[in-house]
CSV table of C-alpha atoms and ligand atoms in Angstrom, one decimal:
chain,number,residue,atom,x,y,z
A,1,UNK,CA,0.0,0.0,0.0
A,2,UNK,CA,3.0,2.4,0.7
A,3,UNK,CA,5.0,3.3,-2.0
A,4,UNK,CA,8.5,4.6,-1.9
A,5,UNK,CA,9.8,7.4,-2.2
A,6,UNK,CA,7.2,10.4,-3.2
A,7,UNK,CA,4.6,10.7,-6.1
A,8,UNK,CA,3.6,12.8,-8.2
A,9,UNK,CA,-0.1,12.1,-8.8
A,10,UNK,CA,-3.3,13.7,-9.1
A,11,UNK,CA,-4.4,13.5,-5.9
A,12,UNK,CA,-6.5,15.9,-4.3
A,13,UNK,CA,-6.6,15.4,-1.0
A,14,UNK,CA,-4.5,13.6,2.4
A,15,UNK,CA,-6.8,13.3,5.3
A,16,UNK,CA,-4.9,13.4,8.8
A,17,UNK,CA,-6.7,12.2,11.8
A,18,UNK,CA,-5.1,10.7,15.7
A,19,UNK,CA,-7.0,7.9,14.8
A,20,UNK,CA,-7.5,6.2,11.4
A,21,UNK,CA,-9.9,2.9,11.4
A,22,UNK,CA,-9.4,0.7,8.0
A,23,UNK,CA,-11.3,-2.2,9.2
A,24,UNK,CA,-9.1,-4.8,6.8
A,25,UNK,CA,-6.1,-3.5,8.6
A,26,UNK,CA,-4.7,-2.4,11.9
A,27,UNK,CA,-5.9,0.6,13.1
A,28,UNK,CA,-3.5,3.6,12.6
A,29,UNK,CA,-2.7,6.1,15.4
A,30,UNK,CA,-1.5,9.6,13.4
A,31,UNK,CA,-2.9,7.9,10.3
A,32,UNK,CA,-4.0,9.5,6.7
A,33,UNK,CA,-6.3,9.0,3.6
A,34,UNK,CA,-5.2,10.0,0.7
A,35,UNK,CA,-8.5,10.6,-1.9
A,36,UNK,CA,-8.2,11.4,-6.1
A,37,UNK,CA,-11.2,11.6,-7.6
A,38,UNK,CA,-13.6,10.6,-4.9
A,39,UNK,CA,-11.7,7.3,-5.0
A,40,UNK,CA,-9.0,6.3,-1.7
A,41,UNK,CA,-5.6,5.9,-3.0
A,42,UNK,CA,-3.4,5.3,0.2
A,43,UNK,CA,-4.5,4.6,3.8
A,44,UNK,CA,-1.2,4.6,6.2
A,45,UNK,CA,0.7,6.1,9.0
A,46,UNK,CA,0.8,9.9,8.2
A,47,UNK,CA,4.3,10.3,8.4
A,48,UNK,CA,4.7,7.4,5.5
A,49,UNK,CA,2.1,9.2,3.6
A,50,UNK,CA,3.3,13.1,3.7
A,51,UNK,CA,6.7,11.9,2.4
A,52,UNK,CA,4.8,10.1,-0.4
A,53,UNK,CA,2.4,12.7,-1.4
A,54,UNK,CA,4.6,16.1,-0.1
A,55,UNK,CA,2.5,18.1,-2.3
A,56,UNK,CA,-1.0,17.4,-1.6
A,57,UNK,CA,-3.3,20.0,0.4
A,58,UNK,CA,-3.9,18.8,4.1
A,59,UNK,CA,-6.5,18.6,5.8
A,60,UNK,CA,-6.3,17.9,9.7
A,61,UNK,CA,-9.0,16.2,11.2
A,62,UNK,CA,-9.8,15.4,15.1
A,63,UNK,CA,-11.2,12.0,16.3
A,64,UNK,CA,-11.2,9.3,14.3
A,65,UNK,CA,-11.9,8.4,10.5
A,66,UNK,CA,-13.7,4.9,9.5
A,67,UNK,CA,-15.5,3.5,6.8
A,68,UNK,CA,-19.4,4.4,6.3
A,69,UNK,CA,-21.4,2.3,8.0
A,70,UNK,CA,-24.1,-0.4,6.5
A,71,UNK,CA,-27.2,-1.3,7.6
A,72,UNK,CA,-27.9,-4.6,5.9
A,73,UNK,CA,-31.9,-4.7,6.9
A,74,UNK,CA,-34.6,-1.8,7.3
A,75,UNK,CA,-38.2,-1.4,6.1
A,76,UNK,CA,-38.4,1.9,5.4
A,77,UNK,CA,-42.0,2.1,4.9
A,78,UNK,CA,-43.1,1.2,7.9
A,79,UNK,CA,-41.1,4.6,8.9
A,80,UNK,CA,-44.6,6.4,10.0
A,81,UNK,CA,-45.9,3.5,12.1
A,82,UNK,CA,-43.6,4.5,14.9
A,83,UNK,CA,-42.3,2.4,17.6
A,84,UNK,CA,-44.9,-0.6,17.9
A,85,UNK,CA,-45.0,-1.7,21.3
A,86,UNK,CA,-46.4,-5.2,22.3
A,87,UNK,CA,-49.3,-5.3,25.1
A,88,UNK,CA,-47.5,-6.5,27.4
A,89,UNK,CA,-44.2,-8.8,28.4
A,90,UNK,CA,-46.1,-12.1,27.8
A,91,UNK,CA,-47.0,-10.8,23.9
A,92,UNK,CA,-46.2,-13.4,21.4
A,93,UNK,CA,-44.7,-12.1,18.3
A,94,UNK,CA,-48.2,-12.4,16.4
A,95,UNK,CA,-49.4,-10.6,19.0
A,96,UNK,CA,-47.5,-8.1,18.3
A,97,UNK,CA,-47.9,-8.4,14.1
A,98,UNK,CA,-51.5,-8.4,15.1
A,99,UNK,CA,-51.3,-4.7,16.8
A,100,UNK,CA,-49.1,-3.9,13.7
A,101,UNK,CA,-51.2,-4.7,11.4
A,102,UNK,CA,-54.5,-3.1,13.4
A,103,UNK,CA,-53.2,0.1,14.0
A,104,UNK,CA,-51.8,0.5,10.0
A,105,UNK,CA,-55.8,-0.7,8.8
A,106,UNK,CA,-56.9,1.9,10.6
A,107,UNK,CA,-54.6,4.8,10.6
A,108,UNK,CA,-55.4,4.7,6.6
A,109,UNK,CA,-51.8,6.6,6.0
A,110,UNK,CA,-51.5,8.0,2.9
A,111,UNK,CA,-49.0,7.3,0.1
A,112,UNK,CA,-47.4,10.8,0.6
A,113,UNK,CA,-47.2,10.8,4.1
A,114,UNK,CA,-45.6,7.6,4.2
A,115,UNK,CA,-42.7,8.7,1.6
A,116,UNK,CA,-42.4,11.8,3.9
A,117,UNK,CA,-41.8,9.6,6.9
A,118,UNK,CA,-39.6,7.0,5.0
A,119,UNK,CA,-37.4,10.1,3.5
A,120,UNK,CA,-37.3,11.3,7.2
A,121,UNK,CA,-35.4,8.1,7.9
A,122,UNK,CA,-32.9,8.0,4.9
A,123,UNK,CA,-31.8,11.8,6.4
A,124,UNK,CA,-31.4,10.8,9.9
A,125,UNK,CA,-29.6,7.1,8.9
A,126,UNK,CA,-27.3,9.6,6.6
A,127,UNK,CA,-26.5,11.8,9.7
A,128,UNK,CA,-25.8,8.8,11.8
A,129,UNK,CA,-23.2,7.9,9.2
A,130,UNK,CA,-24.6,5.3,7.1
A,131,UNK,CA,-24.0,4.6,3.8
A,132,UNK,CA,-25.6,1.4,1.9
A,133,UNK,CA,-28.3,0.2,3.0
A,134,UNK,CA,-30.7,-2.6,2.5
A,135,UNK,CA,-34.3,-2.1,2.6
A,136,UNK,CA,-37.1,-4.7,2.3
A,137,UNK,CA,-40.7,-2.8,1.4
A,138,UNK,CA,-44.0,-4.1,1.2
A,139,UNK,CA,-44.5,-1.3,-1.0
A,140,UNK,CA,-42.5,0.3,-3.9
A,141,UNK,CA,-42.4,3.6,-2.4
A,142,UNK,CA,-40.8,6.9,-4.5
A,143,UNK,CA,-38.4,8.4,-2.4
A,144,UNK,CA,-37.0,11.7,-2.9
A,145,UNK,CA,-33.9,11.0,-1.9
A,146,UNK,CA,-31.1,13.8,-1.5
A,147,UNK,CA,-28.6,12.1,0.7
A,148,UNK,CA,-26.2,10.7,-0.8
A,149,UNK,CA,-27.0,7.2,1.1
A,150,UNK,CA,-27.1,4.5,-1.6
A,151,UNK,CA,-30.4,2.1,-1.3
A,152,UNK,CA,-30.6,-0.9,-2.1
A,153,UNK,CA,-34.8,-1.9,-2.4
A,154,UNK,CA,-35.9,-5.8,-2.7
A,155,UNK,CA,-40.0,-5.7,-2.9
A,156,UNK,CA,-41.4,-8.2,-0.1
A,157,UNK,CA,-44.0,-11.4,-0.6
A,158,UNK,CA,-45.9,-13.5,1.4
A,159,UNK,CA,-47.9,-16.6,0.1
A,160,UNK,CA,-48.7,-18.3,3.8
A,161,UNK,CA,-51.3,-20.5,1.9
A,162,UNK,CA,-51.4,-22.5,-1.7
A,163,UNK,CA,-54.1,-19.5,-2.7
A,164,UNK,CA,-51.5,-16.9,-1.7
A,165,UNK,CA,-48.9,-18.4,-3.5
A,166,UNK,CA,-50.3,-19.1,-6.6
A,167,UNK,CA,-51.9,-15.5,-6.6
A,168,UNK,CA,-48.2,-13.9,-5.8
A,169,UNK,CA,-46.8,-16.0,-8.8
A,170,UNK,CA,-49.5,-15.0,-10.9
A,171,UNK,CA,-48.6,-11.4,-10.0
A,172,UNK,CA,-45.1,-11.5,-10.4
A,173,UNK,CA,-45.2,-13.1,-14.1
A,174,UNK,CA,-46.5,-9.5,-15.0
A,175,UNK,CA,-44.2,-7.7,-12.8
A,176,UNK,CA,-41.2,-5.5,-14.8
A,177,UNK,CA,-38.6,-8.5,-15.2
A,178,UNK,CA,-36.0,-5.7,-13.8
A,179,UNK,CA,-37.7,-5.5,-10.3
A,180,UNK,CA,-36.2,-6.9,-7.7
A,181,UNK,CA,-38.4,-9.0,-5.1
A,182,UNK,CA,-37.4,-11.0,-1.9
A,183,UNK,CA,-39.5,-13.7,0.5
A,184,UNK,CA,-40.4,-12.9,3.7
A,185,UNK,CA,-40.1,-15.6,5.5
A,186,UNK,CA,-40.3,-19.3,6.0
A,187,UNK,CA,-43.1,-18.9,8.7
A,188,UNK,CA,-45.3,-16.6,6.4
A,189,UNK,CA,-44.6,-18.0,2.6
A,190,UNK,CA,-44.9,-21.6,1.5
A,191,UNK,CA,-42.3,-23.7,-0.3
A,192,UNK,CA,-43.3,-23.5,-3.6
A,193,UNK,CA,-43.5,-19.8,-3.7
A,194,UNK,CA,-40.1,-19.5,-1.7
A,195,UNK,CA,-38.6,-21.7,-4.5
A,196,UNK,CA,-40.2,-19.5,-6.8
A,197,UNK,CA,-38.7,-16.1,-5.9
A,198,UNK,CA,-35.2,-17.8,-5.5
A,199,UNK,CA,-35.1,-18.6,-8.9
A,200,UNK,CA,-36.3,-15.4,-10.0
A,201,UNK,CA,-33.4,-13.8,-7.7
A,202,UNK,CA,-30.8,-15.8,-9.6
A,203,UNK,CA,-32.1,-15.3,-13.1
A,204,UNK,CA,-31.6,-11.7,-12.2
A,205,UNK,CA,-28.3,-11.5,-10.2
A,206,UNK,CA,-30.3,-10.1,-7.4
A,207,UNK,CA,-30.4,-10.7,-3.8
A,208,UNK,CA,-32.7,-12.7,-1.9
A,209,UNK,CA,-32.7,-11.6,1.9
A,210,UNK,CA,-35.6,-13.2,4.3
A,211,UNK,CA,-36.4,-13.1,8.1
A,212,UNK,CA,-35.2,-16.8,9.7
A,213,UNK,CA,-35.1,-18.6,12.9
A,214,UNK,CA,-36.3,-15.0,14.6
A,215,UNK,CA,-38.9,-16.7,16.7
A,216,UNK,CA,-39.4,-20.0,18.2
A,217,UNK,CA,-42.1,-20.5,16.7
A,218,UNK,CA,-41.4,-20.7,13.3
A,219,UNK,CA,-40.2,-24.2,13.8
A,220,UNK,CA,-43.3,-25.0,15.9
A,221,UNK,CA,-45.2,-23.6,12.6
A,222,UNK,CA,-43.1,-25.9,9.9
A,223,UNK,CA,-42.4,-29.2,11.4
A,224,UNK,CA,-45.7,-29.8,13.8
A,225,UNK,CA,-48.3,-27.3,12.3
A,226,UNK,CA,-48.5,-25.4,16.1
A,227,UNK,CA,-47.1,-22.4,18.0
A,228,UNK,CA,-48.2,-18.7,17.9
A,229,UNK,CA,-48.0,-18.9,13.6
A,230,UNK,CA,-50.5,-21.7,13.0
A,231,UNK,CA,-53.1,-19.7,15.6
A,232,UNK,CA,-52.6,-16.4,13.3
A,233,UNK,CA,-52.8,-18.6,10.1
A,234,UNK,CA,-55.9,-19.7,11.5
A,235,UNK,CA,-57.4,-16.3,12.7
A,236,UNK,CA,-57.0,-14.7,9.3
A,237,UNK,CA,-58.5,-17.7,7.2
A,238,UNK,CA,-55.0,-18.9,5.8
A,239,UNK,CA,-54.4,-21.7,6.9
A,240,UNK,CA,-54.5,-25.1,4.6
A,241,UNK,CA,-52.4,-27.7,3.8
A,242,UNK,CA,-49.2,-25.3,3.3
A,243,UNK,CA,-48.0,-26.0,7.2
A,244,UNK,CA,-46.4,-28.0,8.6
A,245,UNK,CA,-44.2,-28.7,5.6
A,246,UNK,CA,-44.4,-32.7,4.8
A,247,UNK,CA,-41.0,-34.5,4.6
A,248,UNK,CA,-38.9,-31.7,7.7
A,249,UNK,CA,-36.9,-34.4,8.7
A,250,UNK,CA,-34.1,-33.8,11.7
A,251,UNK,CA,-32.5,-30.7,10.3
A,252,UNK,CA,-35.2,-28.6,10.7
A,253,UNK,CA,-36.0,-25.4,9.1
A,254,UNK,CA,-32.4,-24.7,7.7
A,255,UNK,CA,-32.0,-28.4,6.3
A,256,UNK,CA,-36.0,-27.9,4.9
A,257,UNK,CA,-34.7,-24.5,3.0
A,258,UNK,CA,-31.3,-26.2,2.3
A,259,UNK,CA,-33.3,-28.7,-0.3
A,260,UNK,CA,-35.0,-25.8,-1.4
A,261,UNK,CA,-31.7,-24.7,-3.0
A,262,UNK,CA,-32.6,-21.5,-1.1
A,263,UNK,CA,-28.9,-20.8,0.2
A,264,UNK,CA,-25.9,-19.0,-2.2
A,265,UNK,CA,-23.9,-16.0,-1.7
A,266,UNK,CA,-26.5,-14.1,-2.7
A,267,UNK,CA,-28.8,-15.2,0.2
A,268,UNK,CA,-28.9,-12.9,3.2
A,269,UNK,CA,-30.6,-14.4,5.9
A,270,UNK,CA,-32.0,-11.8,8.9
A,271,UNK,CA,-32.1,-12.5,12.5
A,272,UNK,CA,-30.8,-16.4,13.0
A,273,UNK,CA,-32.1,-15.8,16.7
A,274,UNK,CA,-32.8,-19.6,17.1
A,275,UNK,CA,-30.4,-21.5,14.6
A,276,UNK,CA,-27.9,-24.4,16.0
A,277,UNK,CA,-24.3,-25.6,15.4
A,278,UNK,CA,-25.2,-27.5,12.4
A,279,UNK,CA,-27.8,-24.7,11.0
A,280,UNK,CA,-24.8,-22.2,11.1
A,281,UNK,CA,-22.3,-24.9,9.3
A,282,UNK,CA,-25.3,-25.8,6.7
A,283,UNK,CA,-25.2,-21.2,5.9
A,284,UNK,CA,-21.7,-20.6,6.1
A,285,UNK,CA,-20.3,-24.1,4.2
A,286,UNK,CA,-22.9,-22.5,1.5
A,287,UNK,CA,-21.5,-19.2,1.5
A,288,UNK,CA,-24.6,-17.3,2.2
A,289,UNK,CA,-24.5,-14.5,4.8
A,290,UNK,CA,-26.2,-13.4,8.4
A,291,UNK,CA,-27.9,-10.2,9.3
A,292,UNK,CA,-28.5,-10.1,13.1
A,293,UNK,CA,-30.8,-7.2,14.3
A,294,UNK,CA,-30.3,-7.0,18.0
A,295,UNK,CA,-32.5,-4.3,18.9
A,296,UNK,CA,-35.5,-5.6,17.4
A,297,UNK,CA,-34.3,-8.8,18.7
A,298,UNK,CA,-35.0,-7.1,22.4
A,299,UNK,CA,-37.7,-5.1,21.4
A,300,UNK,CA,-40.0,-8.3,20.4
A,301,UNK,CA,-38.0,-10.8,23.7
A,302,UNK,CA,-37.4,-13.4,21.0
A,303,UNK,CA,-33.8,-13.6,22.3
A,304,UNK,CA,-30.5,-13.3,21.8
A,305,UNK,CA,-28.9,-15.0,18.4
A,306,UNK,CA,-25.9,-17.3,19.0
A,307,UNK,CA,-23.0,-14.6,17.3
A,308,UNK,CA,-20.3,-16.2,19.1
A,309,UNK,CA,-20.8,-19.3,17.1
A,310,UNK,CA,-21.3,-17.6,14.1
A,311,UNK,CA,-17.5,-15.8,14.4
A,312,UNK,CA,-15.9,-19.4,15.2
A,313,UNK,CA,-17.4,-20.6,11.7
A,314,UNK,CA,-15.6,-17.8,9.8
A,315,UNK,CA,-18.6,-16.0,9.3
A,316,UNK,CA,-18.8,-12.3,10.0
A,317,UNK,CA,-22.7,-11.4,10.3
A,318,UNK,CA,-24.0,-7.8,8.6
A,319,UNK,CA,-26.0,-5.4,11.2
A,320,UNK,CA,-29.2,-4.1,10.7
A,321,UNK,CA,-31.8,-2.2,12.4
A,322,UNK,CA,-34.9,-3.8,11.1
A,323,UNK,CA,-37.4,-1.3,10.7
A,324,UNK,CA,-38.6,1.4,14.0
A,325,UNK,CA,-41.9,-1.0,14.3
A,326,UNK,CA,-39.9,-3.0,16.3
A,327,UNK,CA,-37.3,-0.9,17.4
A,328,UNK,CA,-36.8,2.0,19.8
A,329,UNK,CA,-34.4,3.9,17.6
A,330,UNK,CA,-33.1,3.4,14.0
A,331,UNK,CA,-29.4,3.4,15.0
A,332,UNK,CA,-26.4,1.5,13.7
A,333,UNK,CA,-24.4,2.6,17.0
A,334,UNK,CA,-26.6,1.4,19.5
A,335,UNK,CA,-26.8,-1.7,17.4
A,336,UNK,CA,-23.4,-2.3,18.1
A,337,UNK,CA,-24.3,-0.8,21.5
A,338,UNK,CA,-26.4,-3.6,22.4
A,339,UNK,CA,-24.3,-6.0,20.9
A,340,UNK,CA,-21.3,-5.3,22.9
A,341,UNK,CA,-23.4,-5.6,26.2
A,342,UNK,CA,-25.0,-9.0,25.3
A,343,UNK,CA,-21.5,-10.9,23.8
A,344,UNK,CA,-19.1,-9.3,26.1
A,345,UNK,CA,-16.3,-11.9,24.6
A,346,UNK,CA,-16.4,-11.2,21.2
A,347,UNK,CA,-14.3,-7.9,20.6
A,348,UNK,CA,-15.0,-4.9,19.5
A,349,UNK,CA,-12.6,-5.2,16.4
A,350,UNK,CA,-15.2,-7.5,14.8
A,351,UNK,CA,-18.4,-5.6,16.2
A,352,UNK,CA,-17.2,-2.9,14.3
A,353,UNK,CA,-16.5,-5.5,11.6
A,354,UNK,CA,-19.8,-6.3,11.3
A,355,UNK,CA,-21.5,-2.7,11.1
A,356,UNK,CA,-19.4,-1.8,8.0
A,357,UNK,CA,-17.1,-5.0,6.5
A,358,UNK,CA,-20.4,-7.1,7.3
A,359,UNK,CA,-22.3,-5.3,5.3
A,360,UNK,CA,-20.4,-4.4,2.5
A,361,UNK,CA,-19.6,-8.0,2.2
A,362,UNK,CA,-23.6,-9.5,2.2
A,363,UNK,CA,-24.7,-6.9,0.1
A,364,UNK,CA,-21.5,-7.6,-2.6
A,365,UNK,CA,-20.5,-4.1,-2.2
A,366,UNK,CA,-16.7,-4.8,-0.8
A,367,UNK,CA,-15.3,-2.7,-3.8
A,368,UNK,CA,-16.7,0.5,-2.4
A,369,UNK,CA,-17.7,-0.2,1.4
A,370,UNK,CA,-16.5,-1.9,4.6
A,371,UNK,CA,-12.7,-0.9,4.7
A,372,UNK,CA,-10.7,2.1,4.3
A,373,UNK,CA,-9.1,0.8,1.7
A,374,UNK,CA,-7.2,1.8,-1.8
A,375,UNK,CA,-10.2,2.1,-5.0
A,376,UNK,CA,-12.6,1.9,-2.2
A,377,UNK,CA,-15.1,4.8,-2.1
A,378,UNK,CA,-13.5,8.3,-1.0
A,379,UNK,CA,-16.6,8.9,0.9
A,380,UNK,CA,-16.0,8.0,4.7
A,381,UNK,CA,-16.9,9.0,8.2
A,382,UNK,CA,-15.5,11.1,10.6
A,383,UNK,CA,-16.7,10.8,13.9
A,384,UNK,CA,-15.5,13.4,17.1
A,385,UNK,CA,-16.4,13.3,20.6
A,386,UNK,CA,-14.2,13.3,24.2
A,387,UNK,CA,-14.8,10.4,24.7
A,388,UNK,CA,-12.1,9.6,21.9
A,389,UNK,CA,-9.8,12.2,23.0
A,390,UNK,CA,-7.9,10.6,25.8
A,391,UNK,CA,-8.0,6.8,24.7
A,392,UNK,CA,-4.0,5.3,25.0
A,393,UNK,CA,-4.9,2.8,22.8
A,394,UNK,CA,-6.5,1.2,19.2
A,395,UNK,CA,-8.3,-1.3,22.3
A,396,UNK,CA,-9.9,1.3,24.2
A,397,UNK,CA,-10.9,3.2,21.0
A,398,UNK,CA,-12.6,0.3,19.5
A,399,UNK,CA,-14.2,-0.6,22.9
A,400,UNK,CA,-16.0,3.1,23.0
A,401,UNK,CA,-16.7,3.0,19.5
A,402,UNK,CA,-18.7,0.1,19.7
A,403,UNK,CA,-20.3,0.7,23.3
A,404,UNK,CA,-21.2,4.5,23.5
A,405,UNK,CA,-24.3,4.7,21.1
A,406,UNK,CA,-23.7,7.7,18.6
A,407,UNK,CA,-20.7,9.9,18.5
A,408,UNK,CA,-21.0,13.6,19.8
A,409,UNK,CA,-20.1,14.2,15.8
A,410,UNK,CA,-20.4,11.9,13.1
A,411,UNK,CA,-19.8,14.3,9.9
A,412,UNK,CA,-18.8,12.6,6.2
A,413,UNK,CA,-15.2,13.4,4.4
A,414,UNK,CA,-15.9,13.9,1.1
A,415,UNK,CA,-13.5,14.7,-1.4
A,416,UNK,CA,-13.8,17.3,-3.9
A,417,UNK,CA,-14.1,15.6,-7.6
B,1,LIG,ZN1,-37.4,-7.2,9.2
């Protein structure tokens, strides 16, 4: 990465901070980033870099400079709903998807007012220094979007019965080939529909992200036809033959969706609250990747998901905050907040990891995300506060980084064309 001797180049711009995070590297103390054409071309101990590129205007920054953050799942649509909170602590999750679905029926929110409250959401996840995103709508929403956030929108189905399924294929034969659409989940859409959209997904080179393993009940749903699921099925008028799913045998869910062909690289699966030693094997050995979502996790009491595990398998989950229905705040920070408290053994190095590298990796956007990096994007954070001002060392930075909630100051470097 370090050259010798100095360069002429075109560079525009070396960025000097105390504290320089790449992510794929050790973190720097009295590090730079050198950007050219809103691309980085050098990341490295300043003093290497200023004999490099002697010419190059400086800029001196406080506090600490890291990649953009990526939130890996959000349903920006359900922006104006609000924080959702179940009746009480003995709510079941359709208990809760019941009040959900209530209060939306009624509140009879209009198309505008929900794009207002969605574009509401891409400004404040902007300011809290994120990136990319993924978001998962039930509706295709136009967004009048002036950040500079990049979106990436996969259009939600559900087919819980062989009805629903059939009507959902039916619909998507007519849909623009060029529109990307994902499954919700195992518990709400039936095999043959799941199959469906996964083949779709792969015709187009487009990803297929779904909810798994976030409640106990899914399995309950899938391999006996019981659990909180089958009584929802049942109150709407959807349930028929589609659950349980003939032929589960002792792998469960993941081995069910396994011979479904349903996991690739291109598969994102979100929340894996309830997944064992051999369903993490079965997702990793297939290369597909893990979204945990620990705030909505704790908002709904479904649990804590099994990250240390997922780490000793090689794998190195996304972070997402699933949508402010069941969340108290929208915020990548106290993700990693809340995910320091409740794995106090896995360090922060890969927490951090996993709000940015994570990401960038499950939603095949390495080239311009994750890392502070050479040809990665020269759009990156900077983030100030005193709580960053007297830490000794990379340990201690990383620790508050990852355990503080939101910086005093999270502002973006961005490098003039
Ligand atoms: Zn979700």
């Amino acid at each position: 990465m370090i050259g010798q001797g100095a360069e002429s180049n075109t560079a525009c711009s070396i960025f000097r901070a105390p504290w320089v995070i790449p992510v794929c590297s050790p973190v720097l103390q009295d590090g730079a980033v050198v950007v050219a054409h809103n691309k980085i071309v050098a990341v490295g101990p300043y003093h290497e870099l200023s004999l490099r590129f002697p010419d190059l205007p400086l800029s001196s920054c406080q506090g600490v400079l890291l990649p953009a953050l990526v939130n890996a799942h959000i349903h920006l649509d359900l922006s104006i709903m609000g924080s959702v909170y179940p009746d009480s602590p003995a709510s079941t999750m359709c208990d809760w998807i019941s009040i959900l679905l209530k209060k939306r029926e009624k509140a009879h929110f209009s198309g505008e007012a929900m794009e207002d409250a969605a574009a509401k959401t891409v400004i404040d996840q902007y300011a809290s220094g994120v990136g990319l995103m993924l978001d998962i709508g039930n509706l295709p929403l136009q967004r009048r979007d002036t950040t500079g956030l990049e979106i990436i929108s996969l259009l939600e189905m559900l087919g819980p019965s062989q009805d629903a399924q059939q009507a959902v294929m039916n619909t998507l034969a007519d849909f623009p080939s060029d529109l990307p659409v994902t499954a919700h989940s195992p518990y709400s859409t039936g095999p043959d529909l799941i199959s469906f959209i996964k083949k779709r997904c792969r015709r187009q080179g487009t990803m297929f992200s779904f909810h798994l393993a976030e409640n106990r009940d899914e399995s309950l749903l899938l391999v006996e036809g019981g659990g909180c699921f089958a009584r929802f099925l049942k109150q709407r008028g959807a349930w028929d033959q589609t659950f349980p799913v003939q032929g589960i045998d002792s792998r469960g869910v993941v081995g069910y969706l396994d011979d479904l062909n349903l996991f690739d690289d291109k598969t994102l699966c979100v929340h894996c609250v309830h997944l064992n030693d051999d369903d993490i094997l079965a997702i990793a050995g297939a290369g597909a990747h893990i979204c945990l979502c620990p705030g909505s996790n704790r908002f709904l009491g479904v649990g804590t998901a099994p990250l240390e595990k997922m780490l000793a398998a090689g794998m190195l989950p996304a972070l997402g905050t699933d949508s402010i229905a069941s969340n108290t705040l929208l915020d990548l920070w106290q993700e990693m907040s809340l995910l320091s408290q409740e794995h106090p053994r896995v360090d922060s190095a890969s927490i951090l990891a996993m709000a940015t590298l994570g990401g960038a990796r499950a939603l095949h956007r390495e080239a311009d995300f994750g890392s502070l990096a050479p040809n990665r994007s020269g759009c990156f954070l900077h983030v100030q506060g005193r709580e960053y001002e007297k830490v000794e060392n990379a340990e201690q930075l990383l620790k508050r980084l990852t355990s503080c909630g939101r910086p005093e100051s999270v502002s973006w470097i961005k490098a003039e064309l």
